[in-house]
C-alpha positions as protocol buffer text, in pm:
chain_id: "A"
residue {
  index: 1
  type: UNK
  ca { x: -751 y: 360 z: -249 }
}
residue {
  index: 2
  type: UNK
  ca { x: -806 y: 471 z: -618 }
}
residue {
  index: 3
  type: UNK
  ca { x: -1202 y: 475 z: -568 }
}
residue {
  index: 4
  type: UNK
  ca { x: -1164 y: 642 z: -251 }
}
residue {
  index: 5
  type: UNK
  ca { x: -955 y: 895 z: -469 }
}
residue {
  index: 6
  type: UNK
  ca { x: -1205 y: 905 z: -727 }
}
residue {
  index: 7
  type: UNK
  ca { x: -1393 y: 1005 z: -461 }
}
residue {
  index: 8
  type: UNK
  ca { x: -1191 y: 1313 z: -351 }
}
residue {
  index: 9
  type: UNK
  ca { x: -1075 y: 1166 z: -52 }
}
residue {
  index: 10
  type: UNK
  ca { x: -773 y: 1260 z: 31 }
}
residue {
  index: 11
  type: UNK
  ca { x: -571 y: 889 z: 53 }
}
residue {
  index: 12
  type: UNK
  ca { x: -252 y: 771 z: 78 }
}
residue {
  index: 13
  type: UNK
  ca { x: -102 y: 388 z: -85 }
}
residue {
  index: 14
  type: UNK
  ca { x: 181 y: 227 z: 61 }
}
residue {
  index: 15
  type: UNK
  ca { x: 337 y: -95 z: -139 }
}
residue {
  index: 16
  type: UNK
  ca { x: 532 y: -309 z: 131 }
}
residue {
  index: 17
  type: UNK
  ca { x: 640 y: -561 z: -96 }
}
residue {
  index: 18
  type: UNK
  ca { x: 804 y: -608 z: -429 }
}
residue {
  index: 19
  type: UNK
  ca { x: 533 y: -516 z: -771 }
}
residue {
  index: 20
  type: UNK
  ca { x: 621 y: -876 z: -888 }
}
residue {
  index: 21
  type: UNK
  ca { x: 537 y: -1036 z: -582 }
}
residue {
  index: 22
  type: UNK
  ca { x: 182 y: -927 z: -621 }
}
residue {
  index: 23
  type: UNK
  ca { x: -105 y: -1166 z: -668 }
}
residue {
  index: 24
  type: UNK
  ca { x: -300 y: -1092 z: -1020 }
}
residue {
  index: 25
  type: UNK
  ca { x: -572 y: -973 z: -863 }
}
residue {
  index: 26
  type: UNK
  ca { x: -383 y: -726 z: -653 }
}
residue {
  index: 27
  type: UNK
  ca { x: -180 y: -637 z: -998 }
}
residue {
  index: 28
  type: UNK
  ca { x: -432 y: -589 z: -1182 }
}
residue {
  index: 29
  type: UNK
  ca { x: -545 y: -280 z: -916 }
}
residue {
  index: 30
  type: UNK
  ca { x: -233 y: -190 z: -895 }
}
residue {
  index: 31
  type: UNK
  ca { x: -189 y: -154 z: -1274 }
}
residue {
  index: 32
  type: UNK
  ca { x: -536 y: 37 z: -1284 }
}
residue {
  index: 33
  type: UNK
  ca { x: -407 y: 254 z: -967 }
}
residue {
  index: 34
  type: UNK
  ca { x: -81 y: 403 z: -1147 }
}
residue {
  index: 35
  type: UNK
  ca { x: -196 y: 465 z: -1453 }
}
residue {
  index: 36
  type: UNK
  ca { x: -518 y: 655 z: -1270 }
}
residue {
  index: 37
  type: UNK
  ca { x: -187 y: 883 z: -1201 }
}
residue {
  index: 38
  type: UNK
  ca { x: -219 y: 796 z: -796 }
}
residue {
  index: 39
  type: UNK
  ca { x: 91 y: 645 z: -693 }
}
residue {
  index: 40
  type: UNK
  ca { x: 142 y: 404 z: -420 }
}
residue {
  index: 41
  type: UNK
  ca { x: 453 y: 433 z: -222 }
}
residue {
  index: 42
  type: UNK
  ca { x: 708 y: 150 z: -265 }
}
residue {
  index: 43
  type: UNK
  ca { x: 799 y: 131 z: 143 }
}
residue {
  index: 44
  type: UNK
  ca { x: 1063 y: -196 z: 57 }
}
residue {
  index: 45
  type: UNK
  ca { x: 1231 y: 65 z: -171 }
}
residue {
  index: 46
  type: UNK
  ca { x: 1310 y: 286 z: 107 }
}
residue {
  index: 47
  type: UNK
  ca { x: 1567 y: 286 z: 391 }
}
residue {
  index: 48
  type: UNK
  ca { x: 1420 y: 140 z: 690 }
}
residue {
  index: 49
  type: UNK
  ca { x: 1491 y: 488 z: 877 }
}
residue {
  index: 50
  type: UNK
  ca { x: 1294 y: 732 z: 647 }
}
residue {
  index: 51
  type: UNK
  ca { x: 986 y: 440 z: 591 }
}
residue {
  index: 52
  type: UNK
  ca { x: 969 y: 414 z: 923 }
}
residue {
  index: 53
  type: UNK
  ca { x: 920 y: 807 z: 989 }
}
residue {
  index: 54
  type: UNK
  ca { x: 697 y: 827 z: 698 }
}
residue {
  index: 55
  type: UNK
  ca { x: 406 y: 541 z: 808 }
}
residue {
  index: 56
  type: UNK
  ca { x: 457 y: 704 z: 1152 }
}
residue {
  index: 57
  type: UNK
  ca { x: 361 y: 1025 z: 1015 }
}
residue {
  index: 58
  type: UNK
  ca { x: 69 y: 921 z: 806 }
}
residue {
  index: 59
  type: UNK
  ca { x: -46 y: 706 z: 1049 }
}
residue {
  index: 60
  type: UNK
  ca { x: -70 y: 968 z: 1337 }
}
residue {
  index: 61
  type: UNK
  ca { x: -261 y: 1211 z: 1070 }
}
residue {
  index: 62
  type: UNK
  ca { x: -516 y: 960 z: 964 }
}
residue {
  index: 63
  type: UNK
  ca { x: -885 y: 950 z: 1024 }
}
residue {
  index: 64
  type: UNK
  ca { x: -890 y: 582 z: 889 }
}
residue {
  index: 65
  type: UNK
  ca { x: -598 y: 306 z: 812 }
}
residue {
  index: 66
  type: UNK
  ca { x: -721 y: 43 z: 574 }
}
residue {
  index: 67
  type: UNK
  ca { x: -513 y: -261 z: 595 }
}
residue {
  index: 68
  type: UNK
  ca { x: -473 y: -479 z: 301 }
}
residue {
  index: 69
  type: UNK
  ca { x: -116 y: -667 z: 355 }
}
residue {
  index: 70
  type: UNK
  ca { x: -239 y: -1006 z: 358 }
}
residue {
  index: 71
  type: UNK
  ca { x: -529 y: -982 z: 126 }
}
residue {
  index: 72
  type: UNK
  ca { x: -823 y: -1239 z: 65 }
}
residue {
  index: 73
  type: UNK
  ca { x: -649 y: -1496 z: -72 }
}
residue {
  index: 74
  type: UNK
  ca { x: -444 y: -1556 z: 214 }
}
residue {
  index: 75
  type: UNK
  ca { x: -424 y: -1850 z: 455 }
}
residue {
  index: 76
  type: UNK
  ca { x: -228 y: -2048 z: 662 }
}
residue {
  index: 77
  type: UNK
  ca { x: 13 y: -1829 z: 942 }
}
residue {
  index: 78
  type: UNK
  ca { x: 144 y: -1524 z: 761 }
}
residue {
  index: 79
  type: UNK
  ca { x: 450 y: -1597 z: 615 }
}
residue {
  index: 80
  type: UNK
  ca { x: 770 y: -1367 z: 597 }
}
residue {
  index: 81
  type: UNK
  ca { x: 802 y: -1080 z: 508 }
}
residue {
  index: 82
  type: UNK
  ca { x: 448 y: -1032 z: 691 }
}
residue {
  index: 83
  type: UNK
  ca { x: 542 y: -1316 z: 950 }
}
């Protein structure tokens, strides 16, 4: 997302789960990402109502989705809160 933004295209970030719950790779974006001054969204901070209508909007006025919930480090059967 930030190099996309970098880019000048226009992107949105959504953070599902909780900052401390993020793998040091994925931190260590996220880090660089908010102090680029780009934002993600913390979804989990939300109520489920007003989340919900916000991924439905951005994902109805999207060219592209990039998902990234699980990661490269991931294996096994996805495990809650992705399960």
């Amino acid at each position: 997302a930030r190099h996309l933004e970098a880019w000048g295209i226009k992107t949105a970030c959504f953070l599902f789960g909780s900052e401390d719950r993020l793998s040091p790779d994925n931190q260590a974006n996220y880090q660089v990402l908010s102090r680029s001054g780009f934002a993600a969204t913390k979804i989990h901070a939300m109520p489920p109502i007003i989340a919900t209508d916000l991924l439905r909007h951005h994902l109805m006025n999207s060219s592209i989705i990039v998902d990234t919930l699980l990661g490269t480090g991931s294996s096994g059967s996805p495990r809650e809160p992705m399960g």
